[in-house]
Tab-separated table of C-alpha atoms and ligand atoms in Angstrom:
chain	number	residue	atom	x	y	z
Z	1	UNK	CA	-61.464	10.262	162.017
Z	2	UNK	CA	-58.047	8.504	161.875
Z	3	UNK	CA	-55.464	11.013	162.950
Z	4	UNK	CA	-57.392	13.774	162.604
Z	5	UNK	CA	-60.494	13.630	165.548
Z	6	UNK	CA	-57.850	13.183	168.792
Z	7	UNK	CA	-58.736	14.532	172.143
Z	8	UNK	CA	-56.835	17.942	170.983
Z	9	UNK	CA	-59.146	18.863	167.853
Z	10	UNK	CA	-62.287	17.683	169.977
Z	11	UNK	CA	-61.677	20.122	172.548
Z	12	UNK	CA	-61.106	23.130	169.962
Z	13	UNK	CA	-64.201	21.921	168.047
Z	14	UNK	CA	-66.138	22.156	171.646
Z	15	UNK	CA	-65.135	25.392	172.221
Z	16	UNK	CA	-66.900	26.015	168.642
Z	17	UNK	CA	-69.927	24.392	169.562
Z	18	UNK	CA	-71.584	23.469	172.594
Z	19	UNK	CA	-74.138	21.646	170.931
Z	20	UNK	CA	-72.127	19.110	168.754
Z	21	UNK	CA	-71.589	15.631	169.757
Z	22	UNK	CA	-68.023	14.232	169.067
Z	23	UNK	CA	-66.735	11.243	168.227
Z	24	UNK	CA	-63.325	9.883	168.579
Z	25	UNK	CA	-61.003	8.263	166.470
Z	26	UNK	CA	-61.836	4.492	165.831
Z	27	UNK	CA	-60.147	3.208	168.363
Z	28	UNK	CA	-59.586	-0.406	168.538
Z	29	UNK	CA	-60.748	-3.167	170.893
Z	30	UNK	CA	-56.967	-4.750	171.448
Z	31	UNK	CA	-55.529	-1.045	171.408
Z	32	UNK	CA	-58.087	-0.200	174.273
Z	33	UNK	CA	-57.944	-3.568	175.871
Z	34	UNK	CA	-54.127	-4.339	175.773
Z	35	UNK	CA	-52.230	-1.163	175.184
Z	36	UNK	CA	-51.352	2.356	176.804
Z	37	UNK	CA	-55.335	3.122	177.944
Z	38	UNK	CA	-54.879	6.483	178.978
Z	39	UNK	CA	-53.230	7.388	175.699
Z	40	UNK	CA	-56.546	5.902	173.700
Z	41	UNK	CA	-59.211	6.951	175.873
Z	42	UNK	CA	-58.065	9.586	177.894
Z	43	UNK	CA	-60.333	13.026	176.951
Z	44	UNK	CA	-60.478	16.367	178.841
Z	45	UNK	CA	-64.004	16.868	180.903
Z	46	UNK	CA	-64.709	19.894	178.490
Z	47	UNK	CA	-64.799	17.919	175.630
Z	48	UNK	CA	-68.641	16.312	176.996
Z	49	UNK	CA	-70.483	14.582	175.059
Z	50	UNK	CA	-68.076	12.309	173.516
Z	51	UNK	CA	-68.994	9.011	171.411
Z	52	UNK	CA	-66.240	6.717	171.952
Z	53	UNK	CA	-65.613	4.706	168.496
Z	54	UNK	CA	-64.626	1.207	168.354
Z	55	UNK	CA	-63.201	-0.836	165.709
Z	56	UNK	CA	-63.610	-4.916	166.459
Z	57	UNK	CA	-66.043	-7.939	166.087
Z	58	UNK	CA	-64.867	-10.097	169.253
Z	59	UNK	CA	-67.707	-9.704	171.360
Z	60	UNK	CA	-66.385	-10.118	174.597
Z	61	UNK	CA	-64.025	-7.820	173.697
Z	62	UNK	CA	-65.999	-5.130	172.766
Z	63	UNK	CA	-68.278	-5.692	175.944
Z	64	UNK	CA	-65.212	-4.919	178.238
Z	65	UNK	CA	-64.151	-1.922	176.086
Z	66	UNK	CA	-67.350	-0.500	176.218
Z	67	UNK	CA	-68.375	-0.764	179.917
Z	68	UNK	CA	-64.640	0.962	180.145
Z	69	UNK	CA	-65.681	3.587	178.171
Z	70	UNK	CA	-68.768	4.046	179.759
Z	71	UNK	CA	-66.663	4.322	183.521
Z	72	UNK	CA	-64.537	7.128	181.959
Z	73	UNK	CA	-67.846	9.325	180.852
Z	74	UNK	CA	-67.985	8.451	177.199
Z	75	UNK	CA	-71.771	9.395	175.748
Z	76	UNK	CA	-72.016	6.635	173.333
Z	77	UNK	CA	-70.656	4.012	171.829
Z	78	UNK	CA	-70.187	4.036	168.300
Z	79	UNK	CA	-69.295	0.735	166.065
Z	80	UNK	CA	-67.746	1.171	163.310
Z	81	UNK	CA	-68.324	-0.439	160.672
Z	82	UNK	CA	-67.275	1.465	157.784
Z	83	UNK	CA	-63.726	1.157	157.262
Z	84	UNK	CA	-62.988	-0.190	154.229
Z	85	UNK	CA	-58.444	-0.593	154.828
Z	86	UNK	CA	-57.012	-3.990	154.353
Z	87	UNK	CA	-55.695	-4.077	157.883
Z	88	UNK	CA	-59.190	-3.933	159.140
Z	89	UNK	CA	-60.152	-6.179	157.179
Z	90	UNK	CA	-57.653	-8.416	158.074
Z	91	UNK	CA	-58.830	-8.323	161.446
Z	92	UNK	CA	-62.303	-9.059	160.350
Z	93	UNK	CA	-63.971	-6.157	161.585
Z	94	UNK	CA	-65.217	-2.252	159.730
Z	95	UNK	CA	-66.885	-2.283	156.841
Z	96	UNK	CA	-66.581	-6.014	155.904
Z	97	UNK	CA	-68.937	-6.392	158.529
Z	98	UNK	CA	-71.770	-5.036	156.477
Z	99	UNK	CA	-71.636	-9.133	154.884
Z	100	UNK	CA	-72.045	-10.199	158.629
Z	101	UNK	CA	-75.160	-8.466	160.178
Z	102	UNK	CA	-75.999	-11.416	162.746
Z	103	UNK	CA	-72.526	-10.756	164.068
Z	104	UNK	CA	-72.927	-6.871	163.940
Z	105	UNK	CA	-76.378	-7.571	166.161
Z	106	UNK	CA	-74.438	-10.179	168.315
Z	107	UNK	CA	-71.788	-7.538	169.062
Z	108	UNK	CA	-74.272	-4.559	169.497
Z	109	UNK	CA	-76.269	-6.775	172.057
Z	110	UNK	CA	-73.036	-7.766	173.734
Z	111	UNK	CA	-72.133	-4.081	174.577
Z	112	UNK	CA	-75.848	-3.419	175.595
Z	113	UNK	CA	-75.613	-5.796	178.007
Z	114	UNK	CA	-73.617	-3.998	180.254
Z	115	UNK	CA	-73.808	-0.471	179.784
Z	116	UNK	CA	-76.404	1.775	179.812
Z	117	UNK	CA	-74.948	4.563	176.718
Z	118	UNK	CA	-76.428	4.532	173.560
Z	119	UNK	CA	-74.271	1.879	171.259
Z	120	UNK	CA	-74.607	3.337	168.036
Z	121	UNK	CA	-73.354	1.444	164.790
Z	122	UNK	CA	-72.156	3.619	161.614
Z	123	UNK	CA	-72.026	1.558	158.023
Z	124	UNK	CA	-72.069	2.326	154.780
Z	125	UNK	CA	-74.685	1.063	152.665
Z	126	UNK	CA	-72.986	-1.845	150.870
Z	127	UNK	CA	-70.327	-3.483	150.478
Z	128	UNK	CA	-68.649	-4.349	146.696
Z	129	UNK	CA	-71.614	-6.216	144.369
Z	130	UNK	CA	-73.827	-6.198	147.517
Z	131	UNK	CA	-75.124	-2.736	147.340
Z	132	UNK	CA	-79.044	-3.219	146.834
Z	133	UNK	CA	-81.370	-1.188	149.094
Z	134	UNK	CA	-82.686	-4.755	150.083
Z	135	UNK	CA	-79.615	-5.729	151.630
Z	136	UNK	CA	-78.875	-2.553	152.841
Z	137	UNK	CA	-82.249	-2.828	154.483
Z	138	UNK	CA	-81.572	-6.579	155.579
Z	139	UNK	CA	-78.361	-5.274	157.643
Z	140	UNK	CA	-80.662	-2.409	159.183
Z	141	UNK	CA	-83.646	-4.676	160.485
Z	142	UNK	CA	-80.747	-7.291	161.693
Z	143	UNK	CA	-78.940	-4.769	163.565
Z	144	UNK	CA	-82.344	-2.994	164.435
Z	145	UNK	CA	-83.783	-6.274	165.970
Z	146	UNK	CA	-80.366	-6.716	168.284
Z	147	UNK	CA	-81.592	-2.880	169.897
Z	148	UNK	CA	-79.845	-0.809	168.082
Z	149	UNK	CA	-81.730	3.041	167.710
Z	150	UNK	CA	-79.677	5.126	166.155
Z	151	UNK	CA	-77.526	4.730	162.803
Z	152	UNK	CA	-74.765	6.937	161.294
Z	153	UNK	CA	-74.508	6.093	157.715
Z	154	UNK	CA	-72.003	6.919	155.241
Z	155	UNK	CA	-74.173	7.223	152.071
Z	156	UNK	CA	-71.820	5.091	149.440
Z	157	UNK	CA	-70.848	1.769	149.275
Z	158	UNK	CA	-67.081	0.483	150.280
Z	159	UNK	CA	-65.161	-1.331	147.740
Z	160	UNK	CA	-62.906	-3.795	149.678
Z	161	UNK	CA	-60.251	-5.024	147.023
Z	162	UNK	CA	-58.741	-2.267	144.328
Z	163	UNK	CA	-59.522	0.999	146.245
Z	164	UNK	CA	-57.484	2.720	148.899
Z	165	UNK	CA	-59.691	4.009	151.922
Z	166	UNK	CA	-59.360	7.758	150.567
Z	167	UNK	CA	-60.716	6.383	146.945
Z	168	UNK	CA	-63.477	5.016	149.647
Z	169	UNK	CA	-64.405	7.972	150.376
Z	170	UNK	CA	-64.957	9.937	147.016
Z	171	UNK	CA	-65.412	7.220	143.945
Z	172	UNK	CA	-68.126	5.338	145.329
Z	173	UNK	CA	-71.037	7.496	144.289
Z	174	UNK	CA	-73.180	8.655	147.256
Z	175	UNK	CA	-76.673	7.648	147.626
Z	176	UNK	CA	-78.351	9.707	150.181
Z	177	UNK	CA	-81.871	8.045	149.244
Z	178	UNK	CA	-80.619	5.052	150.824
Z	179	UNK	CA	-80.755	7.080	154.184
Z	180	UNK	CA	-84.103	8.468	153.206
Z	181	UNK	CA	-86.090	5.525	152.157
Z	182	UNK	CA	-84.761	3.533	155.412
Z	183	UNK	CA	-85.967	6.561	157.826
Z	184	UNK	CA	-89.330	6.466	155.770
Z	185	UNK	CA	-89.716	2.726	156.678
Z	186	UNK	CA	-88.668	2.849	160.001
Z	187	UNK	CA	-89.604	6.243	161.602
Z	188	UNK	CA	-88.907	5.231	164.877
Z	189	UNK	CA	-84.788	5.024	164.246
Z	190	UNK	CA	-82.750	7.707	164.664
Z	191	UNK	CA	-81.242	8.129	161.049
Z	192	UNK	CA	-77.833	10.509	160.795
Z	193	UNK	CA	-76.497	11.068	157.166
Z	194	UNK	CA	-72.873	11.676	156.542
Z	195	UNK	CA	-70.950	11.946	153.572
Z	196	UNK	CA	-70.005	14.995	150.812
Z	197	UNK	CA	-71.955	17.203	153.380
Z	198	UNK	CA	-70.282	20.412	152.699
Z	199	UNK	CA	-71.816	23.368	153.146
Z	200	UNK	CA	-74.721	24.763	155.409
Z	201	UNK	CA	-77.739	24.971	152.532
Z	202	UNK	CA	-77.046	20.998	152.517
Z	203	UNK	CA	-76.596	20.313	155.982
Z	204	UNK	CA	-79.688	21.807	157.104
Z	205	UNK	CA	-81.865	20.330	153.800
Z	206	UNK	CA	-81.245	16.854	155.090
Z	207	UNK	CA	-82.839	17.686	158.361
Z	208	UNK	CA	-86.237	17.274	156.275
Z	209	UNK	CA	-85.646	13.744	155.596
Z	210	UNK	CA	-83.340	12.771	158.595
Z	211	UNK	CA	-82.569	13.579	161.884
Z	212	UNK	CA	-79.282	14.487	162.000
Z	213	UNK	CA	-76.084	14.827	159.667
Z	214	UNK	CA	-72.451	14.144	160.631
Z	215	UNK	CA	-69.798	16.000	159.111
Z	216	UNK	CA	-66.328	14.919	158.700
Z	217	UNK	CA	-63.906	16.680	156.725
Z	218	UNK	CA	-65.496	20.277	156.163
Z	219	UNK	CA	-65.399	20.915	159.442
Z	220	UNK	CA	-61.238	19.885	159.359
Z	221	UNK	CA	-61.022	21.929	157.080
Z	222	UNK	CA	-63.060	25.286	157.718
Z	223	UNK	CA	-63.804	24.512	162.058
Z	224	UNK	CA	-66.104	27.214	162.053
Z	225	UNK	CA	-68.638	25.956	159.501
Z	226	UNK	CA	-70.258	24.008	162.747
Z	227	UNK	CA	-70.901	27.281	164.036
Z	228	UNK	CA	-72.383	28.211	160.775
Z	229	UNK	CA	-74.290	25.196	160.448
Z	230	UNK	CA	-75.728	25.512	164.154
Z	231	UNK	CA	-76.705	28.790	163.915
Z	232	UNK	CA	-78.703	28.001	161.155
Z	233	UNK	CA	-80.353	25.152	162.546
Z	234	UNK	CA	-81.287	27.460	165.209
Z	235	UNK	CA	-79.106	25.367	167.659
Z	236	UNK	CA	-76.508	28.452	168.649
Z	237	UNK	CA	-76.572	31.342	170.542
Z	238	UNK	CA	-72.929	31.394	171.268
Z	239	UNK	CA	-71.648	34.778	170.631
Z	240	UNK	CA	-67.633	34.061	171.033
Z	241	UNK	CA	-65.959	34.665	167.949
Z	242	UNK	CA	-62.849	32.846	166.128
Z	243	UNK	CA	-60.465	34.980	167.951
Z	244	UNK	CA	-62.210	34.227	171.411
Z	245	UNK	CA	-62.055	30.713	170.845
Z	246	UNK	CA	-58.486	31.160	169.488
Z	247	UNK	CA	-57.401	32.246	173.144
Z	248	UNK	CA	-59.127	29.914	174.514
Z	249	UNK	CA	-57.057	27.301	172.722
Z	250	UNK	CA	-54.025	28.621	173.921
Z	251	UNK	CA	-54.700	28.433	176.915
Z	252	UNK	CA	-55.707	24.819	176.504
Z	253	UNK	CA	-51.828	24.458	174.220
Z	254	UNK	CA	-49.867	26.580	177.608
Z	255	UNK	CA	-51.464	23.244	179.503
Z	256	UNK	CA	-50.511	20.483	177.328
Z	257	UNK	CA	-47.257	21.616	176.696
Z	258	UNK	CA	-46.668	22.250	180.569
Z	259	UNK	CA	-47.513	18.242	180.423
Z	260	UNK	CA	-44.744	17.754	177.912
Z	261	UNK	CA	-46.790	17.458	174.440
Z	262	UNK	CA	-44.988	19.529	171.572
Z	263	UNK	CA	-46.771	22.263	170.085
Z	264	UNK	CA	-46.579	20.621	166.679
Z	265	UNK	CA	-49.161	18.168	167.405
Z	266	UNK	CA	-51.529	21.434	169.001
Z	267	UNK	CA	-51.834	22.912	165.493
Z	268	UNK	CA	-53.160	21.069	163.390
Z	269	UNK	CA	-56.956	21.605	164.375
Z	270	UNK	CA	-57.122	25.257	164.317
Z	271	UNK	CA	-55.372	25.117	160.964
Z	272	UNK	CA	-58.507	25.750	158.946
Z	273	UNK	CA	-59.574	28.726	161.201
Z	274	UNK	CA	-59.229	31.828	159.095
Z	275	UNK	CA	-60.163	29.691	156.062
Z	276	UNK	CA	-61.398	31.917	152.984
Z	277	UNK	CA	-59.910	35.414	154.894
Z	278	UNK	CA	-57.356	37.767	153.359
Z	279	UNK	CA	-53.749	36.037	155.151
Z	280	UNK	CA	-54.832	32.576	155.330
Z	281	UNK	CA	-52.250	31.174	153.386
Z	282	UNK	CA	-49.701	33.094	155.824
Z	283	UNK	CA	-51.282	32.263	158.625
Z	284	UNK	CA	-51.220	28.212	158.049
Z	285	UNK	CA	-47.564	28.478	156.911
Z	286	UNK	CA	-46.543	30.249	159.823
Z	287	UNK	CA	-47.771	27.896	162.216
Z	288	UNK	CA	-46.341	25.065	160.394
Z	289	UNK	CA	-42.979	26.150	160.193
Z	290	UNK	CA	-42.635	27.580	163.329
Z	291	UNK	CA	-44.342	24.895	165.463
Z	292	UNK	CA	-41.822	22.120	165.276
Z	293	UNK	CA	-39.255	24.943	165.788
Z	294	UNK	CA	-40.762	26.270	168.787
Z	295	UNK	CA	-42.706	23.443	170.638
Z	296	UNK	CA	-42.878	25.354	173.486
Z	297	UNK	CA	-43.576	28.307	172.288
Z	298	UNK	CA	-47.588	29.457	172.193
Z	299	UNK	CA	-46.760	33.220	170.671
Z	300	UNK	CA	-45.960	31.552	167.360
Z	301	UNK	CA	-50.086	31.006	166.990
Z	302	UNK	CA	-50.280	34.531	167.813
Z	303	UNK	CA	-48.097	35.640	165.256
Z	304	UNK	CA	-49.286	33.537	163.318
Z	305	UNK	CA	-52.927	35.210	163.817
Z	306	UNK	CA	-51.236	38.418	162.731
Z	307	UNK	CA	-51.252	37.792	159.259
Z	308	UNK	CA	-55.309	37.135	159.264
Z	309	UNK	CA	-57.179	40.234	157.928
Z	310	UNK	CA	-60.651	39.172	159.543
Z	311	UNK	CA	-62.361	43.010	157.791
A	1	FMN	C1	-58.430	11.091	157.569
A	1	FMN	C2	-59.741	10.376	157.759
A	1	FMN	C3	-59.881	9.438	158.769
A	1	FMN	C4	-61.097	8.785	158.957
A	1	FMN	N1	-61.225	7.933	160.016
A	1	FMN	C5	-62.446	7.411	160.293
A	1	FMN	C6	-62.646	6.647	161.476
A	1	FMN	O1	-61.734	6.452	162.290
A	1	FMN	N2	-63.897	6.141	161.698
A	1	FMN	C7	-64.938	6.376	160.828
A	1	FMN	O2	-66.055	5.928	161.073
A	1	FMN	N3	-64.764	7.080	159.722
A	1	FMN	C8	-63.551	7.621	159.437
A	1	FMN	N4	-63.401	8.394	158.327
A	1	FMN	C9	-64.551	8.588	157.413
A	1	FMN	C10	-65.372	9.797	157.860
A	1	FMN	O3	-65.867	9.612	159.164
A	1	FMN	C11	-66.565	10.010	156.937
A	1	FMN	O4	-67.400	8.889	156.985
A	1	FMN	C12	-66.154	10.254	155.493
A	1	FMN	O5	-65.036	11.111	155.394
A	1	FMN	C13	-67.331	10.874	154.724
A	1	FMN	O6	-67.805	12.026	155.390
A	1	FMN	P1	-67.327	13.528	154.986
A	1	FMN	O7	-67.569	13.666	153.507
A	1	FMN	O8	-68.180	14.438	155.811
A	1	FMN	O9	-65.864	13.620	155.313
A	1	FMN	C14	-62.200	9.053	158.110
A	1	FMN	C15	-62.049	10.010	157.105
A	1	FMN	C16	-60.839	10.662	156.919
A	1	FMN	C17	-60.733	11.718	155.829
C-alpha cells in the first residue's frame, strides 16, 4: 500500500508473523528502471518472502524490472492492476487495465519469460459499466491462458472518472461471490480475496471458498490482528508477545537511525500496536509528538509504551 507498506512496516509486520507473505508498495516500472533503485527496492533479508509490486504496461519494461527484482530475492511479482488514481491512469497502466486483458497477458508472459518467481496479477473485478461476472471472467481466462496461477482480487469494481482512490476503496460495493464463483470454475487457480476483511471470524470463513485472503488496512491499523488471524488458522506457534516484538523494533529503529533515517518515519507502523488497550490514545500521541522532536532518540517509544495498560 502507497505510503503505508515500505520496507520499515514490512519488517515490524515480519516480526509479527513468520508466516505472512508481504508485498511492497506499487512501485513503478520508470521509478525502478530510471530512478534511485536502492531507495525502491532495497528490503532488509528479514523481511523474506517479499512480493515485489509493480505498477506499468510497457512490457519490456516490466521484463527488466522484474528479472531485477528477482536478482535482489523478491518472492513474487505482483501486477497491479487495481489502482484506480488519474495519474495511473494517465500512464495507462492499474486498474484501467482490467479493459485491456490481452495486454495484461502480454505483460504477464513478458515477465515469465525471464524469471522464474511467481508473477502474480491483483485486479478488481470491473471497471465502471463493465462489471459483469462475464467480463470479469473474460479478463481471468485471458490472463489465465498467458500463465498466470495465482490472483489477488479486490472484490469491488473501480470507478475511473468521479471517485477519488479512497472513495475506490469503500463506495463500490464489494462482491466477494465474484471471487467464489471464479475459484468454483477454475479450481486449479490460486484465488486470494481482499477487501473489507476485518476481523478474524471473516478472515478465516473465506478460507472455505478461497485459498487465501489479503488484508490491507486492519492490519495498519491493529498489527497484531495477523497474529490473531494466524493463530486461528492454525498457522502460528509464535509465542513472542507485543512487547517482545516491540524491542525487537527498536533495535531494528537504533540501526536505521545509525544510517541517518529520522525516527519520525520509524513510527508509524507500530502505531496501531496497543490498539483497543487502556493508554492507547497516550501512547500514539506520545510517539507522534515526540518523534519529530527527537529523531534520534529510541526511549521516546519506550515512554511512549509506558502509558499502555496491557492487564
Ligand atoms: C493508503 C493505501 C494505499 C494503497 N496502495 C496500494 C498499492 O500500492 N497497491 C495495491 O494493489 N493496492 C493498494 N491499496 C489498496 C489495498 O491494497 C486494498 O486493495 C484495499 O485497501 C482493500 O483492502 P482492505 O479493505 O483490506 O484495506 C492501497 C490502500 C490504501 C488504504
Amino acid at each position: 500500500m502507497l505510503d503505508w507498506t515500505d520496507r520499515h512496516c514490512r519488517y515490524f509486520h515480519r516480526l509479527i508473523s513468520d508466516r505472512i507473505l508481504l508485498y511492497t508498495e506499487m512501485i513503478t516500472a520508470p521509478a525502478i528502471l530510471r530512478g534511485d533503485r536502492e531507495k525502491h527496492l532495497g528490503f532488509s533479508p528479514q523481511e523474506h518472502p517479499v512480493a515485489l509490486q509493480l505498477g506499468g504496461s510497457d512490457v519490456e519494461d516490466l521484463a527488466e524490472c522484474a528479472k531485477i527484482a528477482e536478482g535482489m530475492g523478491y518472492a513474487e511479482i505482483n501486477l497491479n492492476v487495481g489502482c484506480p488514481s488519474d495519474r495511473v491512469q494517465k500512464g495507462r497502466f492499474g486498474a484501467c487495465l482490467m479493459k485491456e486483458p490481452e495486454l495484461v497477458a502480454n505483460c504477464v508472459s513478458g515477465m515469465q519469460a525471464v524469471v522464474d518467481i511467481p508473477v502474480t496479477v491483483k485486479s478488481r473485478i470491473g471497471v465502471d459499466d463493465e462489471d459483469s461476472f462475464e467480463s470479469f471472467e473474460n479478463f481471468i481466462n485471458t490472463v489465465k491462458s498467458a500463465g498466470c496461477q495465482t490472483f489477488v482480487v479486490h472484490a469491488r469494481k473501480a470507478i475511473l472518472k468521479g471517485l477519488s482512490p479512497k472513495q475506490n476503496r469503500s463506495v463500490p460495493p464489494l462482491k466477494y461471490e465474484y471471487a467464489y464463483d471464479i475459484k468454483a470454475k477454475h479450481p486449479d487457480l490460486n484465488i486470494i480475496i481482499n477487501g473489507g476483511i476485518d476481523t478474524v471470524e471473516l478472515a478465516c470463513s473465506q478460507l472455505s471458498q478461497v485459498d487465501g485472503v489479503m488484508i490491507g488496512r486492519a492490519f495498519w491499523n491493529a498489527p497484531w490482528l495477523i497474529r490473531d488471524m494466524h493463530r486461528a488458522m492454525g498457522l502460528s506457534n509464535q509465542d513472542n508477545d507485543r512487547d517482545d516484538v516491540l524491542l525487537a523494533y527498536m533495535d531494528y529503529c537504533v540501526e536505521m537511525m545509525r544510517q541517518g533515517l529520522s525516527l519520525h518515519w520509524l513510527i508509524r507502523p507500530i502505531l496501531g500496536l496497543y490498539h483497543g488497550f487502556p493508554g492507547n490514545k497516550k501512547w500514539k500521541s506520545h510517539l507522534v509528538t515526540e518523534a519529530p522532536r527527537r529523531k534520534n532518540d529510541v526511549t521516546v517509544i519506550k515512554e511512549a509504551r509506558d502509558w499502555v495498560n496491557l492487564c
